[in-house]
CSV table of C-alpha atoms and ligand atoms in Angstrom, one decimal:
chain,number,residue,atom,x,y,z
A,1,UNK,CA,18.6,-0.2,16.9
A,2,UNK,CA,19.6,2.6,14.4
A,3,UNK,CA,18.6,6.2,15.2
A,4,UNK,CA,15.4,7.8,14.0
A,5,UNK,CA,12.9,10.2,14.2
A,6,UNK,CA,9.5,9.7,14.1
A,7,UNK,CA,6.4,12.3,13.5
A,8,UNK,CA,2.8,11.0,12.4
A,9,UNK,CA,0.3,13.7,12.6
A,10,UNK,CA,-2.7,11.9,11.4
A,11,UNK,CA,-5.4,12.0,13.5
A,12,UNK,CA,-7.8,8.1,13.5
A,13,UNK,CA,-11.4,8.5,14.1
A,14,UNK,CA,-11.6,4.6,14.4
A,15,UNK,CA,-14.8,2.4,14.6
A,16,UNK,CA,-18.5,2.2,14.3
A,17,UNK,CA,-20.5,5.7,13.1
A,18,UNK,CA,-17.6,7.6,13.4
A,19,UNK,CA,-18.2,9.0,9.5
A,20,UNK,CA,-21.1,11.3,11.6
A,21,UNK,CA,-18.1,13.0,13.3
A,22,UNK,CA,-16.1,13.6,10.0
A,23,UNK,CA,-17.5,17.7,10.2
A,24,UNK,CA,-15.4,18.6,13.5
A,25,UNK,CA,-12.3,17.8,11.5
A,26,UNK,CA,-12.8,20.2,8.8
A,27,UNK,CA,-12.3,23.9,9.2
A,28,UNK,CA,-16.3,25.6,8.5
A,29,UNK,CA,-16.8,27.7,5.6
A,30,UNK,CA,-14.7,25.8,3.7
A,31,UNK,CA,-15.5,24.4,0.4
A,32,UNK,CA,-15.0,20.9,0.3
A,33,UNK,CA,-13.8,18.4,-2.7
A,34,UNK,CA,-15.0,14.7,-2.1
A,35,UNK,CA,-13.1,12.4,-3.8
A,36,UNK,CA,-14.4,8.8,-4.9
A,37,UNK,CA,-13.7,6.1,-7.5
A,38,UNK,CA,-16.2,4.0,-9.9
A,39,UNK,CA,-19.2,4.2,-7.9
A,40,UNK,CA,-19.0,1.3,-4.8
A,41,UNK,CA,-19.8,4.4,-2.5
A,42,UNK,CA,-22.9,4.4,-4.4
A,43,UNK,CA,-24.0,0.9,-3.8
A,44,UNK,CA,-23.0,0.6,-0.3
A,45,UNK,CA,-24.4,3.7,1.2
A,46,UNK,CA,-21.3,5.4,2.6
A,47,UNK,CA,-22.1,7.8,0.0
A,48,UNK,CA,-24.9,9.1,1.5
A,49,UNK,CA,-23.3,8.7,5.0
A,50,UNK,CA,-20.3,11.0,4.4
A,51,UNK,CA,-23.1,13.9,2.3
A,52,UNK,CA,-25.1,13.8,5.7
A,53,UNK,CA,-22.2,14.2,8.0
A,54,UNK,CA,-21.2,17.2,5.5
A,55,UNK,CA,-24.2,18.9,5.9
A,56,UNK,CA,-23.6,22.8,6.7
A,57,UNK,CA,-20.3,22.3,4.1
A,58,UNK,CA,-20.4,23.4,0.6
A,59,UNK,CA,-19.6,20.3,-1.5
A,60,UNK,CA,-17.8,19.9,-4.9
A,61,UNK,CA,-18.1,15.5,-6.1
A,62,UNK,CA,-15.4,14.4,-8.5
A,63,UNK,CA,-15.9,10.7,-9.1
A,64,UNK,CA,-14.1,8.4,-11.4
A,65,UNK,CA,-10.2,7.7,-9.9
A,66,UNK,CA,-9.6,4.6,-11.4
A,67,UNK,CA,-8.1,1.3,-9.5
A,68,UNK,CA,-4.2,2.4,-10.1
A,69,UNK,CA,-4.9,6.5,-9.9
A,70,UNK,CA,-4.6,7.3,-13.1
A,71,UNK,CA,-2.9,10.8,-13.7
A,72,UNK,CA,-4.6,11.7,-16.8
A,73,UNK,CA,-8.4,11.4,-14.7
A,74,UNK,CA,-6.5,13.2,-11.8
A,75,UNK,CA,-5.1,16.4,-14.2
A,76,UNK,CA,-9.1,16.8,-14.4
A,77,UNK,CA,-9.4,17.0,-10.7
A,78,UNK,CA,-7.0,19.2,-10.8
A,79,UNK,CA,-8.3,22.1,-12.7
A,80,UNK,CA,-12.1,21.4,-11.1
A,81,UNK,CA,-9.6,22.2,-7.6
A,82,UNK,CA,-8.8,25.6,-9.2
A,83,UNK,CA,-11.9,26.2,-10.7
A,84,UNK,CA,-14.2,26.0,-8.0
A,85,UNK,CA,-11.5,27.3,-5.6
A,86,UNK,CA,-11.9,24.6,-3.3
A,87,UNK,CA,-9.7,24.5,0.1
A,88,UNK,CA,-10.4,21.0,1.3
A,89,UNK,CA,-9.8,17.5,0.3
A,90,UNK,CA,-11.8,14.5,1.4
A,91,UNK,CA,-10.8,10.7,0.0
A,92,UNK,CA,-13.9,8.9,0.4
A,93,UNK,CA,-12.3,5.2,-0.6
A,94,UNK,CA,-9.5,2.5,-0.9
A,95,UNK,CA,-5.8,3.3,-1.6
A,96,UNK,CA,-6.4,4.3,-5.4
A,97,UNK,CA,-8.8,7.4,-4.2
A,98,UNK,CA,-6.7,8.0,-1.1
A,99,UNK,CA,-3.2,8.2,-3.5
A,100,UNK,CA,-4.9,10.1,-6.2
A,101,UNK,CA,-5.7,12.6,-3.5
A,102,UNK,CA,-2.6,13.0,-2.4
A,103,UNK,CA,-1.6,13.5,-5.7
A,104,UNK,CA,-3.9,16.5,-6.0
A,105,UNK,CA,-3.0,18.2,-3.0
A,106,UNK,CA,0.8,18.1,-4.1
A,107,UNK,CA,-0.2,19.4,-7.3
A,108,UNK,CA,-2.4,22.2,-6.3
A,109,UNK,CA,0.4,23.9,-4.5
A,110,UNK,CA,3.5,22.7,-7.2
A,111,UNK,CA,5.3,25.9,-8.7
A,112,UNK,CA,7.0,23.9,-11.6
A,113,UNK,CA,6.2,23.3,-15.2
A,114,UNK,CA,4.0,20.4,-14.9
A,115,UNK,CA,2.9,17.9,-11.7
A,116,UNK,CA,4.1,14.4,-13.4
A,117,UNK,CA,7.8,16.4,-12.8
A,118,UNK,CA,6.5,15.5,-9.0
A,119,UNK,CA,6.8,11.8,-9.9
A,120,UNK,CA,10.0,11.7,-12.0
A,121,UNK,CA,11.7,13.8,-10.7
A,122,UNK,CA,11.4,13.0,-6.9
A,123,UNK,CA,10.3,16.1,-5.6
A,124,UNK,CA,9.2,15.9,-1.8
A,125,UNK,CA,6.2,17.5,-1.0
A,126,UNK,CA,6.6,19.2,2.2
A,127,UNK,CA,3.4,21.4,1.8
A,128,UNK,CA,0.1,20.3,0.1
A,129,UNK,CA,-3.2,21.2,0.5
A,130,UNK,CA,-5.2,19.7,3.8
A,131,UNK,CA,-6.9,16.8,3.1
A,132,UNK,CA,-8.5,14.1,5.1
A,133,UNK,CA,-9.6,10.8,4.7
A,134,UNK,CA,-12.9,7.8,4.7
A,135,UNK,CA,-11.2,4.4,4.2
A,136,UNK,CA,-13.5,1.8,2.4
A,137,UNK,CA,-10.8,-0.6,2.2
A,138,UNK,CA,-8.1,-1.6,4.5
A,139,UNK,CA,-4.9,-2.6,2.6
A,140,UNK,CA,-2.3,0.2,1.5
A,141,UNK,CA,-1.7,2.2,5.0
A,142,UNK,CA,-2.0,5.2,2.7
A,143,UNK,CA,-4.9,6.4,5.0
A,144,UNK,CA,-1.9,7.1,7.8
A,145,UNK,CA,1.2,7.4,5.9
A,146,UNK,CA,2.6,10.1,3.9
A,147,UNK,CA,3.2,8.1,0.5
A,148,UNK,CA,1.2,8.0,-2.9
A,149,UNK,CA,1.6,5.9,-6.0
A,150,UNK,CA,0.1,7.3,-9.4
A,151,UNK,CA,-0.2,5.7,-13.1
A,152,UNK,CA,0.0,7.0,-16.4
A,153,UNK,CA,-1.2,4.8,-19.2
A,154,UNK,CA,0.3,6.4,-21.9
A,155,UNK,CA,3.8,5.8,-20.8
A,156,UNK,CA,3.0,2.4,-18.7
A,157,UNK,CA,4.7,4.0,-15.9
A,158,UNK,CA,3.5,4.0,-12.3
A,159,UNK,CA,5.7,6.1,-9.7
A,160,UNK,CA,5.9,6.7,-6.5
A,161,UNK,CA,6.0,10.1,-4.4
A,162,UNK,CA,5.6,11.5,-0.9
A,163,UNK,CA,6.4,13.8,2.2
A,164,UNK,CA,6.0,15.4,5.1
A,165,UNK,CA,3.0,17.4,3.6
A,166,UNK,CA,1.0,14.5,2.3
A,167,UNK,CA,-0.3,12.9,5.6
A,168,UNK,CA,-4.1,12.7,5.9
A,169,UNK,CA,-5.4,15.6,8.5
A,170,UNK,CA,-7.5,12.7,9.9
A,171,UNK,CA,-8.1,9.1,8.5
A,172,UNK,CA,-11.8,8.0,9.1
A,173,UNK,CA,-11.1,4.2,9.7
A,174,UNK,CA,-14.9,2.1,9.8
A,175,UNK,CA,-14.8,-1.4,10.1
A,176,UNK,CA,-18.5,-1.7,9.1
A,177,UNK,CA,-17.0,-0.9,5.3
A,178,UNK,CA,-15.8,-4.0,5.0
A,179,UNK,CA,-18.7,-5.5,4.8
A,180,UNK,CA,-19.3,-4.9,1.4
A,181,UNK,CA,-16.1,-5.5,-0.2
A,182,UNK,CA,-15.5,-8.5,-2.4
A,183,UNK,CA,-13.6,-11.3,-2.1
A,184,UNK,CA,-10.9,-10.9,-4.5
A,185,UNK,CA,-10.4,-7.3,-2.8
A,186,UNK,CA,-10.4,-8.8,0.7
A,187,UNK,CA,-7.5,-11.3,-0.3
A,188,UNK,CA,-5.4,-7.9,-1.7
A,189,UNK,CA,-5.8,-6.1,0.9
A,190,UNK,CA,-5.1,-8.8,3.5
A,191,UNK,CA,-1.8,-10.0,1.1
A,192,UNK,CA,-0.7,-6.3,0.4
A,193,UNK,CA,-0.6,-5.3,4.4
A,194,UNK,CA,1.3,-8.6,5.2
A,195,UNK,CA,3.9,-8.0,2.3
A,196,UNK,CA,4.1,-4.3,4.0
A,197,UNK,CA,4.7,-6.1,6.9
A,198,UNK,CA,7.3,-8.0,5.3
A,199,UNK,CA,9.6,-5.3,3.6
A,200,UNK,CA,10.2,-3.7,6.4
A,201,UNK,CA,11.4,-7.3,8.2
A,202,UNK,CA,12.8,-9.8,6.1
A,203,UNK,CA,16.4,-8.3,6.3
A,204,UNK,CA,18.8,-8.8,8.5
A,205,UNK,CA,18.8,-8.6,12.9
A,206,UNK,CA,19.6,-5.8,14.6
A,207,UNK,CA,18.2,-5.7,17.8
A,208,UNK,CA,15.2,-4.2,17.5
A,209,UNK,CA,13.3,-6.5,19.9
A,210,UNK,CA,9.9,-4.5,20.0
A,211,UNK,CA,10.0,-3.8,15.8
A,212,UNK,CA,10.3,-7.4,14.9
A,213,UNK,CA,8.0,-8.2,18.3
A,214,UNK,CA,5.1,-5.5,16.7
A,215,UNK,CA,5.9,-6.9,13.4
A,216,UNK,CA,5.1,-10.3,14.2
A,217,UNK,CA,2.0,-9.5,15.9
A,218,UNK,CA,1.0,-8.0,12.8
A,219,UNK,CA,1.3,-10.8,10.8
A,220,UNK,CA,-0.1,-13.1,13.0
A,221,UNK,CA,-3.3,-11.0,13.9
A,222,UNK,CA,-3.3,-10.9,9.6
A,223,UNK,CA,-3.1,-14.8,9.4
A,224,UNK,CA,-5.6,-15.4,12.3
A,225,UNK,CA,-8.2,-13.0,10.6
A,226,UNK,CA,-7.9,-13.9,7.1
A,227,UNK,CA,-10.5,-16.4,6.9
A,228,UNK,CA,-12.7,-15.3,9.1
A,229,UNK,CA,-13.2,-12.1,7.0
A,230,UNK,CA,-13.1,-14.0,3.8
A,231,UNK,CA,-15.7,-16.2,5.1
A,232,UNK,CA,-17.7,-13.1,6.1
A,233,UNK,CA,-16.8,-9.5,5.6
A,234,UNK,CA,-19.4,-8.5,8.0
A,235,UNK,CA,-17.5,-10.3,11.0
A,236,UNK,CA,-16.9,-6.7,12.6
A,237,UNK,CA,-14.5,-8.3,15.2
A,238,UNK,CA,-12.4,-9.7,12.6
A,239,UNK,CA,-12.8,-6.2,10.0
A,240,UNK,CA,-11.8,-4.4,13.3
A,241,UNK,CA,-8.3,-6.4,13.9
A,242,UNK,CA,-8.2,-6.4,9.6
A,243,UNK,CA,-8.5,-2.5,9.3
A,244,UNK,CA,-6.5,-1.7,12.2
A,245,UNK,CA,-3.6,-3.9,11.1
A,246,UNK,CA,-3.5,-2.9,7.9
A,247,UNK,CA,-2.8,0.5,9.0
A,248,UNK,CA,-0.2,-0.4,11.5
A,249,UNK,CA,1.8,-2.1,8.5
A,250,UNK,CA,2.9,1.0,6.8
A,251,UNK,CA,2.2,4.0,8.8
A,252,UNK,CA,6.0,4.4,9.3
A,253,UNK,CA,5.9,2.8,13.0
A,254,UNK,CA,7.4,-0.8,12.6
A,255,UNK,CA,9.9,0.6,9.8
A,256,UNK,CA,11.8,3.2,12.5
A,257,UNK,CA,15.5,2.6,13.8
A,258,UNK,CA,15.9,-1.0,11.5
A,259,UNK,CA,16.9,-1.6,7.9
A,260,UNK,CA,14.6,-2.3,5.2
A,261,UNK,CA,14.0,-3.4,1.6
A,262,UNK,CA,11.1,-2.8,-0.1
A,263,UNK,CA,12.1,-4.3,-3.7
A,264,UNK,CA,9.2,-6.5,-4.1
A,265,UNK,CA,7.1,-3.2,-4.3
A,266,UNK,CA,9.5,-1.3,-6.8
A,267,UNK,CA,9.7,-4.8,-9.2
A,268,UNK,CA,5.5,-5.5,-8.1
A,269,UNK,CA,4.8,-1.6,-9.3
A,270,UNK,CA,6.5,-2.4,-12.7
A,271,UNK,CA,4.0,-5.6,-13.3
A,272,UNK,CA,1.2,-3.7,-12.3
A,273,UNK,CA,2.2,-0.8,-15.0
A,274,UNK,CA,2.8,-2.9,-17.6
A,275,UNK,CA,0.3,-5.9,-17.5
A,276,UNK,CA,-2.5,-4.0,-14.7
A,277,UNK,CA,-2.0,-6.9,-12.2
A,278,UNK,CA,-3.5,-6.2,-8.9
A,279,UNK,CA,-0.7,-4.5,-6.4
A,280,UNK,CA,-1.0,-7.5,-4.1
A,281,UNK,CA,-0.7,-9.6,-6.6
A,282,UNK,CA,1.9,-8.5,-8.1
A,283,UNK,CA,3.7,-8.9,-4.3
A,284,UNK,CA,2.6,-12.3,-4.0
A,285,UNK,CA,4.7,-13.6,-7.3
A,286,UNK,CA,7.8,-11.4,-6.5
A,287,UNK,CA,8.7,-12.1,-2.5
A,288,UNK,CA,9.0,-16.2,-2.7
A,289,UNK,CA,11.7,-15.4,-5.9
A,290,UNK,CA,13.1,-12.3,-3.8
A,291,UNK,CA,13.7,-14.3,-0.7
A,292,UNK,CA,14.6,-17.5,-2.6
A,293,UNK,CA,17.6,-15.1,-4.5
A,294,UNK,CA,18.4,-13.6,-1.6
A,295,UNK,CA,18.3,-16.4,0.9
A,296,UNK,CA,21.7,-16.0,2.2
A,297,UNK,CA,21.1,-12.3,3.5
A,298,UNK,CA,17.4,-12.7,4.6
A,299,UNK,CA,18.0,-16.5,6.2
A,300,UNK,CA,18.3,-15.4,10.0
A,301,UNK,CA,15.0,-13.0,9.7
A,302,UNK,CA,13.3,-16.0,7.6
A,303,UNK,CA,14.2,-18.6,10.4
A,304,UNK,CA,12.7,-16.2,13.3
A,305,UNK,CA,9.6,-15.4,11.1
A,306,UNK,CA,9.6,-19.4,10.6
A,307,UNK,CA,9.8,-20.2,14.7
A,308,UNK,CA,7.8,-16.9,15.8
A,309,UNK,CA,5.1,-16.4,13.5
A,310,UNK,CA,4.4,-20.1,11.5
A,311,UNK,CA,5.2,-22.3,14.7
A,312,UNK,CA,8.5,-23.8,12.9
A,313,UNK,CA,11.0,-25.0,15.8
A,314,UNK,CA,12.4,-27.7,14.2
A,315,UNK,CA,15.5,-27.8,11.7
A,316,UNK,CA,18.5,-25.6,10.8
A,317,UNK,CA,18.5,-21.8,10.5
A,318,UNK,CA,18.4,-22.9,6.6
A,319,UNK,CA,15.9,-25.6,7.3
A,320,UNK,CA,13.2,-23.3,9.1
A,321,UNK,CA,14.2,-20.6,6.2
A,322,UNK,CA,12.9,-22.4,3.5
A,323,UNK,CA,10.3,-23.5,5.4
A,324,UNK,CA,9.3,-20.1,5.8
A,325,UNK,CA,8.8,-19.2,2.4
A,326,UNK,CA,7.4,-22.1,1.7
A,327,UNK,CA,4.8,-21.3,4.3
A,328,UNK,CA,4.4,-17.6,2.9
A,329,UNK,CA,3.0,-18.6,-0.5
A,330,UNK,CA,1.0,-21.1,1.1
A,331,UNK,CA,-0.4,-18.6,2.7
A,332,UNK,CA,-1.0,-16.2,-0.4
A,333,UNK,CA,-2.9,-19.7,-2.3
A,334,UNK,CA,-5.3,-20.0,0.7
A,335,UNK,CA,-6.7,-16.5,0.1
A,336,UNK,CA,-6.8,-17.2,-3.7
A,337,UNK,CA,-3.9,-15.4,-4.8
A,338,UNK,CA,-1.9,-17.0,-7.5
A,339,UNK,CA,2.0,-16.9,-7.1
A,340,UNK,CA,3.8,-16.9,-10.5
A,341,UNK,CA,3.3,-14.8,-13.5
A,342,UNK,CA,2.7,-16.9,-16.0
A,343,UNK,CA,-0.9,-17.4,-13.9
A,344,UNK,CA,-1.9,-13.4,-14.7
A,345,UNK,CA,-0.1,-13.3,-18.3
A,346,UNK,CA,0.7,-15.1,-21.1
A,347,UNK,CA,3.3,-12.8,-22.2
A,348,UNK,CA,5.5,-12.4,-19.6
A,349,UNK,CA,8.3,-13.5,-21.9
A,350,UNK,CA,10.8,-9.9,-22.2
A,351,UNK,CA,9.7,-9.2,-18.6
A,352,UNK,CA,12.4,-9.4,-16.7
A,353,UNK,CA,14.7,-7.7,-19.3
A,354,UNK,CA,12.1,-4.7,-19.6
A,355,UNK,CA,12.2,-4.1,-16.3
A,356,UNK,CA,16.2,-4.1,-15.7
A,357,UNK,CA,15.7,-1.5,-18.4
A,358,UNK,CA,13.8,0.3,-16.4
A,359,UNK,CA,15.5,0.2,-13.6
A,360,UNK,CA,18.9,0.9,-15.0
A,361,UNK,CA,17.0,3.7,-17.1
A,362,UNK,CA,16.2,5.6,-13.8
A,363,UNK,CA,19.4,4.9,-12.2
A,364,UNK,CA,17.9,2.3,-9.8
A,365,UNK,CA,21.3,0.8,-8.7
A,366,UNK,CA,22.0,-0.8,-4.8
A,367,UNK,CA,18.4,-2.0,-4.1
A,368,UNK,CA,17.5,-4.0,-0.9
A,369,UNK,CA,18.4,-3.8,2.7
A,370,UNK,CA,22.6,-4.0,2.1
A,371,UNK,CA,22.0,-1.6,-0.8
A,372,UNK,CA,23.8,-4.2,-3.4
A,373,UNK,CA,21.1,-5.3,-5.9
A,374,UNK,CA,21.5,-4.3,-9.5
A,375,UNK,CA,19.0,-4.6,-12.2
A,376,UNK,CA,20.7,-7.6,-13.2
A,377,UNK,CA,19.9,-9.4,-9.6
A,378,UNK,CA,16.0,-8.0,-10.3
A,379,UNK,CA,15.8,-9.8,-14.1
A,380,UNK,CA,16.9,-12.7,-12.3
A,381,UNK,CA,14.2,-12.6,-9.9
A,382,UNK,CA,11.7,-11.6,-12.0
A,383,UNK,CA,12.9,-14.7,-13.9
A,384,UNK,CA,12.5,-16.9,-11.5
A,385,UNK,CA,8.9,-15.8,-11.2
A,386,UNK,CA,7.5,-16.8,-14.1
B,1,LIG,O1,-13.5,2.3,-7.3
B,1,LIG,P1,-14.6,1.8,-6.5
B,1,LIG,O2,-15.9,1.6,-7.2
B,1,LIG,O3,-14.7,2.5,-5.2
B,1,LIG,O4,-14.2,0.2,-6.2
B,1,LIG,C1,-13.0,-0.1,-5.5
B,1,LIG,C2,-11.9,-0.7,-6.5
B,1,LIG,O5,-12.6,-1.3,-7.6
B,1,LIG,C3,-13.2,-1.3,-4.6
B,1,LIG,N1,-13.7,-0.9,-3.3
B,1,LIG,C4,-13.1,-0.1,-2.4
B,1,LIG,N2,-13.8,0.0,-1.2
B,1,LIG,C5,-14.9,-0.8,-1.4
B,1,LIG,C6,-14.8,-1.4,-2.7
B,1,LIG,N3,-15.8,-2.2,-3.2
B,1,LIG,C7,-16.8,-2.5,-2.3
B,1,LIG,N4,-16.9,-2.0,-1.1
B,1,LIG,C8,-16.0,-1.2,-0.6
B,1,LIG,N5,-16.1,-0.7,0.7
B,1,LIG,O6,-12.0,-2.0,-4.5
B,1,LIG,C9,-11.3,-1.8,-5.7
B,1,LIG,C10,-9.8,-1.5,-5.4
B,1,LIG,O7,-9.7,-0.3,-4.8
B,1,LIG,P2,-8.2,0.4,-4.6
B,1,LIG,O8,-8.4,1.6,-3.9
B,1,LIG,O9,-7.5,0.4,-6.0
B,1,LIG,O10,-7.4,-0.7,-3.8
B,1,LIG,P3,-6.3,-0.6,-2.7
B,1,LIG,O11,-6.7,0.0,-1.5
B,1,LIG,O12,-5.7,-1.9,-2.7
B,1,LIG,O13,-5.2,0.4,-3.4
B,1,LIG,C11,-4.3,0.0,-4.4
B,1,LIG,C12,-3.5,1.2,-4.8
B,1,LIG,O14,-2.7,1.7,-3.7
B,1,LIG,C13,-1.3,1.7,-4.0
B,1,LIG,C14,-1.2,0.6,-5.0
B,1,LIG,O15,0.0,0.7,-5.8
B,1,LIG,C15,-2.5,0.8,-5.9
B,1,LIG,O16,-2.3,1.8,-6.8
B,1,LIG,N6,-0.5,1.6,-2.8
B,1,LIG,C16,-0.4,2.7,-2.0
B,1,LIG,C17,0.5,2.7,-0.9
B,1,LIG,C18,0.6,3.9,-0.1
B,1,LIG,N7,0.1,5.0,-0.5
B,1,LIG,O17,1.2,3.8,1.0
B,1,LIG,C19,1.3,1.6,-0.5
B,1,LIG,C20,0.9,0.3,-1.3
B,1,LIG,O18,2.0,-0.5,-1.3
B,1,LIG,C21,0.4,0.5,-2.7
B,1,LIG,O19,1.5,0.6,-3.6
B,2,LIG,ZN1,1.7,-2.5,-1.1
């Protein structure tokens, strides 16, 4: 196991009514900005649920964030933030809402000329403004990790950005949410968290017995609970062991003291920017090419995933390996979640290429978990996606 250090100061209020306890965790006499995005709040009634629990607070609504936080609709948060003097955030929704708020509370405090330097420029945020959380969909991990991913149409770009400032205060994690989230939502979230799961496994041994043993459960509990929630959402035993492992995929824990990769996100984020795939989606047609390029390197990890988590005894390291990824996109199909590009767009032709460019535009050289991928290794996969 490699060294590390690990801090996670967000504070989970998990299960049933536990929105009613949301005013303990903000300081009183503070003005509040509730964040949300097109309107399922509305429908669903956790709307109303997290205005009752605020009673006593003043409140300041700024609906809107787009799927994929758009910056240009956050820039508009941002002055309403100064404007109203506000000196609390509150997410009230998936990872979109939960990023763009991130986003804001970065940007609120950011001295330099203008917030998108935040993005390109890789500044760490190691003060925001406090903000807190109310997932409505479990998927991303953003509600207790420290990471934010923002779009901007008019360049096609989506980046990433983080730091030790931008964990949630306190994550309000619901099960009950889940009961009105649709189908095609249920299948990202459940095929995004496994993929987290994934990143930070399919690399190489090192000993880390209890990592790769937490990991596994992970992905097992995710297998085991993915058609039961599909089938019905309002199955709170299976939302409970859905929400909860969703956040245990990327809230730093299975990630510390091993190596890991996470290039099917950077090559996923650049199909979501330019064609506005789905994030998991775009995760389900980049990991069988990644691990099929990369077989050599990932084989032993793929051969224990094989035997531990699909049940695989039989065959060569190699054998079981293949087996393995075979099993992973079989996996993705069940849920509904197509696995090559050429399923979401009829122009992926130039794809790969645009993306190298990218990559090589931004200096993105020794990728993966032996930092030795080039932008020509990610054409290649994105190639063999179509
Ligand atoms: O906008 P509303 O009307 O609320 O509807 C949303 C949205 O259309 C809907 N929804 C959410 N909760 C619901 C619900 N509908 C009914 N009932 C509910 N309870 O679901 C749609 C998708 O929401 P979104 O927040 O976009 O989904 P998700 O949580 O999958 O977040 C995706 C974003 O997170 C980023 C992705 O790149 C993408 O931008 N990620 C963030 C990460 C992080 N911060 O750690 C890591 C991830 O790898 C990922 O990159
Ligand atoms: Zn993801």
């Amino acid at each position: 196991m490699n060294n590390f250090e690990y801090q996670n100061p967000t504070k989970i209020l998990f299960g049933k009514n536990q929105i009613e306890n949301l005013s303990k965790e903000i300081p009183s006499n503070t003005k509040v900005l509730m964040l949300y995005g097109g309107g399922s709040i509305k429908k669903n009634g956790i709307y109303e649920q997290v205005l009752n629990a605020l009673e006593g607070f003043e409140v300041v609504e700024f609906g809107g964030i787009p799927a994929n936080p758009e910056y240009a609709v956050l820039m508009e948060a941002l002055e309403l933030i100064k404007k109203e003097n506000i000196g609390f955030l509150l997410a009230v929704g998936g990872g979109s809402v939960i990023d763009g708020t991130k986003f804001l509370a970065s940007a609120a405090l950011f001295k330099g000329e203008t917030p998108w330097d935040i993005l390109t420029q890789n500044i760490r945020t190691t003060k925001g403004m406090p903000f807190g959380t109310v997932l409505t969909l479990p998927a991303t991990g953003s509600e207790m990790n420290s990471g934010a991913v923002i779009t901007r149409q008019e360049t096609k770009e989506k980046l990433a950005m983080g730091g030790p400032g931008l964990f949630p205060q306190f994550s309000v994690l619901d099960p009950t949410v889940i009961q009105s989230i649709p189908e095609r939502q249920l299948a990202n979230g459940i095929t995004d968290a496994f993929t987290h799961v994934l990143e930070q496994y399919m690399t190489y041994p090192i000993d880390a017995l209890l990592q790769d043993r937490i990991s596994e459960s992970i992905l097992q509990t995710l297998i085991e609970i993915a058609p039961k929630i599909i089938k019905d959402p309002s199955n709170y035993k299976a939302a409970s062991d859905f929400m909860w492992s969703c956040t245990m995929a990327l809230n730093g824990l299975i990630q510390k003291g091993v190596p890991t990769d996470w290039l099917v996100h950077a090559i996923g984020h650049e199909l979501t920017a330019l064609y506005g795939i789905d994030h998991a989606r775009t995760l389900a047609v980049i990991a069988p090419s990644h691990y099929k390029y990369n077989f050599e390197a990932k084989k032993e990890k793929l051969a224990q995933y094989a035997a531990r988590v699909w049940n695989i005894t039989e065959g060569s390291v190699e054998e079981k390996a293949q087996e393995a990824i075979v099993k992973t996109e079989l996996f993705f199909n069940s849920l509904g979640i197509n696995t090559k590009l050429s399923d979401y767009t009829k122009d992926y032709q130039g794809t790969a290429e645009e993306i190298a460019k990218r990559f090589t535009a931004r200096g993105w050289n020794g990728l993966g978990e032996h930092k030795n991928l080039t932008p020509t290794d990610v054409e290649k996969i994105v190639k063999m996606s179509y």
